[in-house]
Amino acid sequence: SQQGEEDPQALSIQEGENATMNCSYKTSINNLQWYRQNSGRGLVHLILIRSNEREKHSGRLRVTLDTSKKSSSLLITASRAADTASYFCATSGTDSWGKLQFGAGTQVVVTP
Amino acid sequence: ETGVTQSPTHLIKTRGQQVTLRCSSQSGHNTVSWYQQALGQGPQFIFQYYREEENGRGNFPPRFSGLQFPNYSSELNVNALELDDSALYLCASSKTYNEQFFGPGTRLTVL
């Protein structure tokens, strides 16, 4: 079963717009990570946010974490065609740090 | 580039056969995890190895087995292949409690 659930399942935007996707999870976590995957290839690590953190930035990426609501969001600002990919959140539990549990992903298409 | 490599890139097997997939971890990483990703789904955790010992297993049958070697390279073995084993197999390496870095994956097709 999937721990994380991403929303929306698919997102289509134009270059320059912002893209926001959400992730909800069910059990207590140690950290939450966001990954990008291009066309069924390997996952690229984007950002890790620990359970005691509320917000983190990396370049054009902004991640928030609300442990009381068991949810996280990923914002990509000023999107580019190269951002077209599937985005996954993955949670690491408090008693199983190495076992990442993924959602089904958000498929993002950025058109020029 | 994550420094994690996997071989082979693609593999075609028939039902009932056995397969071995290989992964080379990033330098300095002591942990390797394996995931199965079916088409259109998120990766599912198979198992993890830490210092050559299995350190957690997901909901996969015993015909999925693994090894980690002293140089932190790793193998995933699958016996008695079934059609549903067709998937992208990903390995990820990490230092304890930190980010997991994934390889490019091995695409396995079972006919």
CSV table of C-alpha atoms in Angstrom, one decimal:
chain,number,residue,atom,x,y,z
A,1,SER,CA,0.0,0.0,0.0
A,2,GLN,CA,1.1,3.6,-0.6
A,3,GLN,CA,1.9,5.8,2.4
A,4,GLY,CA,1.9,9.0,0.5
A,5,GLU,CA,-0.8,10.3,-1.8
A,6,GLU,CA,0.1,13.1,-4.2
A,7,ASP,CA,-2.4,15.6,-5.5
A,8,PRO,CA,-3.1,16.4,-8.3
A,9,GLN,CA,-2.4,13.3,-10.3
A,10,ALA,CA,-1.6,15.4,-13.3
A,11,LEU,CA,-0.7,19.1,-13.8
A,12,SER,CA,-0.3,21.0,-17.1
A,13,ILE,CA,1.1,24.5,-17.0
A,14,GLN,CA,3.0,26.9,-19.3
A,15,GLU,CA,6.6,28.0,-18.9
A,16,GLY,CA,7.0,30.7,-16.3
A,17,GLU,CA,4.0,29.6,-14.2
A,18,ASN,CA,4.4,28.1,-10.8
A,19,ALA,CA,3.5,24.5,-10.1
A,20,THR,CA,2.2,23.3,-6.8
A,21,MET,CA,1.7,19.7,-5.8
A,22,ASN,CA,0.7,18.2,-2.4
A,23,CYS,CA,1.4,15.1,-0.6
A,24,SER,CA,-0.5,13.5,2.3
A,25,TYR,CA,0.7,10.6,4.4
A,26,LYS,CA,-0.8,8.5,7.2
A,27,THR,CA,1.8,7.6,9.9
A,28,SER,CA,4.4,9.5,11.9
A,29,ILE,CA,7.5,10.3,9.9
A,30,ASN,CA,11.2,10.9,10.5
A,31,ASN,CA,11.6,12.9,7.2
A,32,LEU,CA,9.9,13.5,3.9
A,33,GLN,CA,11.7,13.6,0.6
A,34,TRP,CA,10.7,14.8,-2.9
A,35,TYR,CA,12.0,13.1,-6.0
A,36,ARG,CA,11.7,13.8,-9.8
A,37,GLN,CA,11.5,11.1,-12.4
A,38,ASN,CA,11.9,11.6,-16.2
A,39,SER,CA,10.2,9.1,-18.5
A,40,GLY,CA,10.5,6.0,-16.3
A,41,ARG,CA,14.2,6.5,-15.6
A,42,GLY,CA,15.9,6.8,-12.2
A,43,LEU,CA,14.7,9.1,-9.5
A,44,VAL,CA,16.5,12.4,-8.9
A,45,HIS,CA,16.6,13.5,-5.3
A,46,LEU,CA,15.2,17.1,-4.9
A,47,ILE,CA,14.9,17.9,-1.3
A,48,LEU,CA,14.7,16.4,2.2
A,49,ILE,CA,12.7,18.0,5.0
A,50,ARG,CA,12.9,16.6,8.5
A,51,SER,CA,9.9,16.2,10.8
A,52,ASN,CA,11.1,19.2,13.0
A,53,GLU,CA,11.3,21.5,10.0
A,54,ARG,CA,8.4,23.5,8.5
A,55,GLU,CA,9.9,24.9,5.3
A,56,LYS,CA,12.9,24.4,3.1
A,57,HIS,CA,14.1,26.1,-0.1
A,58,SER,CA,16.5,24.9,-2.8
A,59,GLY,CA,16.8,27.0,-5.9
A,60,ARG,CA,13.4,27.3,-7.5
A,61,LEU,CA,11.9,24.7,-5.1
A,62,ARG,CA,10.1,25.4,-1.9
A,63,VAL,CA,8.8,22.6,0.3
A,64,THR,CA,6.6,22.9,3.3
A,65,LEU,CA,5.7,20.3,5.9
A,66,ASP,CA,2.8,20.3,8.3
A,67,THR,CA,3.1,17.3,10.6
A,68,SER,CA,-0.2,18.1,12.4
A,69,LYS,CA,-2.0,17.7,9.1
A,70,LYS,CA,0.3,15.0,7.8
A,71,SER,CA,0.9,16.9,4.6
A,72,SER,CA,3.6,18.5,2.5
A,73,SER,CA,3.7,20.7,-0.6
A,74,LEU,CA,6.2,21.2,-3.3
A,75,LEU,CA,6.3,24.5,-5.2
A,76,ILE,CA,8.3,24.9,-8.4
A,77,THR,CA,8.5,28.6,-9.3
A,78,ALA,CA,9.0,30.0,-12.8
A,79,SER,CA,8.7,26.5,-14.3
A,80,ARG,CA,10.6,25.5,-17.4
A,81,ALA,CA,10.0,22.8,-20.1
A,82,ALA,CA,12.8,20.8,-18.5
A,83,ASP,CA,10.7,20.5,-15.3
A,84,THR,CA,8.4,18.2,-17.2
A,85,ALA,CA,8.5,15.0,-15.2
A,86,SER,CA,6.7,12.9,-12.5
A,87,TYR,CA,7.2,14.1,-9.0
A,88,PHE,CA,7.0,11.8,-6.0
A,89,CYS,CA,7.0,12.3,-2.3
A,90,ALA,CA,8.5,9.6,-0.1
A,91,THR,CA,8.3,9.3,3.7
A,92,SER,CA,10.7,7.7,6.1
A,93,GLY,CA,9.0,6.4,9.2
A,94,THR,CA,10.2,6.9,12.8
A,95,ASP,CA,10.9,3.2,13.2
A,96,SER,CA,12.0,2.4,9.7
A,97,TRP,CA,14.2,5.2,8.5
A,98,GLY,CA,15.5,3.5,5.4
A,99,LYS,CA,12.2,2.2,4.1
A,100,LEU,CA,10.9,4.9,1.9
A,101,GLN,CA,7.2,4.8,1.1
A,102,PHE,CA,6.2,6.5,-2.1
A,103,GLY,CA,2.9,7.9,-3.4
A,104,ALA,CA,1.8,7.4,-7.0
A,105,GLY,CA,3.2,10.7,-8.1
A,106,THR,CA,2.1,13.9,-9.8
A,107,GLN,CA,2.8,14.0,-13.6
A,108,VAL,CA,3.7,17.6,-14.5
A,109,VAL,CA,3.8,18.8,-18.1
A,110,VAL,CA,5.3,22.3,-18.8
A,111,THR,CA,4.6,23.6,-22.3
A,112,PRO,CA,6.8,26.3,-23.9
B,1,GLU,CA,24.6,11.8,-12.0
B,2,THR,CA,24.2,10.2,-8.5
B,3,GLY,CA,27.2,7.9,-8.7
B,4,VAL,CA,24.9,4.9,-8.4
B,5,THR,CA,25.1,2.5,-11.3
B,6,GLN,CA,22.9,-0.4,-12.2
B,7,SER,CA,23.3,-3.3,-14.7
B,8,PRO,CA,21.9,-4.4,-17.0
B,9,THR,CA,19.8,-1.5,-18.4
B,10,HIS,CA,17.2,-3.8,-19.9
B,11,LEU,CA,16.5,-7.5,-19.5
B,12,ILE,CA,14.0,-9.9,-21.0
B,13,LYS,CA,13.3,-13.2,-19.2
B,14,THR,CA,10.6,-15.9,-19.5
B,15,ARG,CA,8.3,-17.0,-16.7
B,16,GLY,CA,10.0,-19.4,-14.2
B,17,GLN,CA,13.5,-18.2,-14.9
B,18,GLN,CA,15.8,-16.6,-12.4
B,19,VAL,CA,17.4,-13.1,-12.7
B,20,THR,CA,20.2,-11.2,-11.0
B,21,LEU,CA,20.4,-7.5,-11.0
B,22,ARG,CA,23.4,-5.5,-9.9
B,23,CYS,CA,24.0,-2.2,-8.3
B,24,SER,CA,27.1,-0.2,-7.4
B,25,SER,CA,26.6,2.3,-4.6
B,26,GLN,CA,27.9,5.8,-4.3
B,27,SER,CA,31.3,6.0,-2.6
B,28,GLY,CA,31.1,6.3,1.1
B,29,HIS,CA,27.5,5.0,1.4
B,30,ASN,CA,27.0,2.1,3.7
B,31,THR,CA,23.3,1.3,2.9
B,32,VAL,CA,21.6,0.1,-0.2
B,33,SER,CA,17.9,-0.3,-0.8
B,34,TRP,CA,16.0,-1.9,-3.6
B,35,TYR,CA,12.6,-0.9,-5.0
B,36,GLN,CA,10.2,-2.2,-7.6
B,37,GLN,CA,8.3,0.3,-9.7
B,38,ALA,CA,5.4,-1.0,-11.8
B,39,LEU,CA,4.3,1.1,-14.8
B,40,GLY,CA,2.4,4.2,-13.7
B,41,GLN,CA,3.0,3.6,-9.9
B,42,GLY,CA,5.4,4.8,-7.3
B,43,PRO,CA,8.3,2.6,-6.2
B,44,GLN,CA,7.7,-0.1,-3.7
B,45,PHE,CA,10.3,-1.0,-1.1
B,46,ILE,CA,11.7,-4.5,-1.5
B,47,PHE,CA,14.5,-4.6,1.1
B,48,GLN,CA,17.5,-2.8,2.5
B,49,TYR,CA,21.0,-3.9,3.3
B,50,TYR,CA,23.3,-2.2,5.9
B,51,ARG,CA,26.8,-3.4,6.4
B,52,GLU,CA,26.0,-6.6,4.5
B,53,GLU,CA,23.0,-7.6,6.6
B,54,GLU,CA,19.4,-7.3,5.6
B,55,ASN,CA,17.9,-4.4,7.6
B,56,GLY,CA,14.3,-4.3,6.7
B,57,ARG,CA,12.0,-5.9,4.1
B,58,GLY,CA,8.9,-4.9,2.4
B,59,ASN,CA,5.9,-7.0,1.4
B,60,PHE,CA,7.8,-9.2,-1.1
B,61,PRO,CA,8.0,-13.1,-1.1
B,62,PRO,CA,11.2,-15.0,-0.2
B,63,ARG,CA,12.0,-15.6,-3.9
B,64,PHE,CA,13.2,-12.0,-3.8
B,65,SER,CA,16.6,-12.1,-2.2
B,66,GLY,CA,19.7,-9.9,-2.0
B,67,LEU,CA,23.3,-9.5,-1.1
B,68,GLN,CA,25.5,-6.6,-0.2
B,69,PHE,CA,29.3,-7.0,-0.6
B,70,PRO,CA,32.1,-5.4,1.4
B,71,ASN,CA,32.7,-2.8,-1.3
B,72,TYR,CA,29.0,-1.9,-0.9
B,73,SER,CA,27.9,-3.2,-4.3
B,74,SER,CA,24.7,-5.2,-4.2
B,75,GLU,CA,22.7,-7.8,-6.0
B,76,LEU,CA,18.9,-8.4,-6.2
B,77,ASN,CA,18.0,-12.0,-7.1
B,78,VAL,CA,14.5,-13.1,-8.2
B,79,ASN,CA,13.7,-16.7,-8.6
B,80,ALA,CA,10.8,-18.4,-10.3
B,81,LEU,CA,9.9,-15.2,-12.3
B,82,GLU,CA,6.2,-14.3,-12.7
B,83,LEU,CA,4.6,-12.0,-15.3
B,84,ASP,CA,3.8,-9.5,-12.5
B,85,ASP,CA,7.6,-9.2,-11.8
B,86,SER,CA,7.8,-7.1,-15.0
B,87,ALA,CA,8.9,-3.6,-13.7
B,88,LEU,CA,11.6,-1.1,-13.3
B,89,TYR,CA,14.0,-2.2,-10.5
B,90,LEU,CA,15.7,0.7,-8.7
B,91,CYS,CA,18.5,0.6,-6.2
B,92,ALA,CA,19.4,3.5,-3.9
B,93,SER,CA,22.4,4.1,-1.7
B,94,SER,CA,22.7,6.3,1.3
B,95,LYS,CA,24.5,7.1,4.5
B,96,THR,CA,22.5,6.2,7.5
B,97,TYR,CA,19.5,8.5,8.2
B,98,ASN,CA,20.2,10.6,5.1
B,99,GLU,CA,18.9,11.1,1.5
B,100,GLN,CA,18.7,8.0,-0.7
B,101,PHE,CA,20.3,8.4,-4.2
B,102,PHE,CA,18.9,6.3,-6.9
B,103,GLY,CA,20.5,4.6,-9.9
B,104,PRO,CA,19.0,4.7,-13.4
B,105,GLY,CA,17.2,1.4,-12.9
B,106,THR,CA,16.9,-2.0,-14.7
B,107,ARG,CA,13.9,-2.6,-16.8
B,108,LEU,CA,12.8,-6.2,-16.4
B,109,THR,CA,10.3,-7.8,-18.8
B,110,VAL,CA,9.0,-11.2,-18.1
B,111,LEU,CA,7.3,-13.0,-21.0
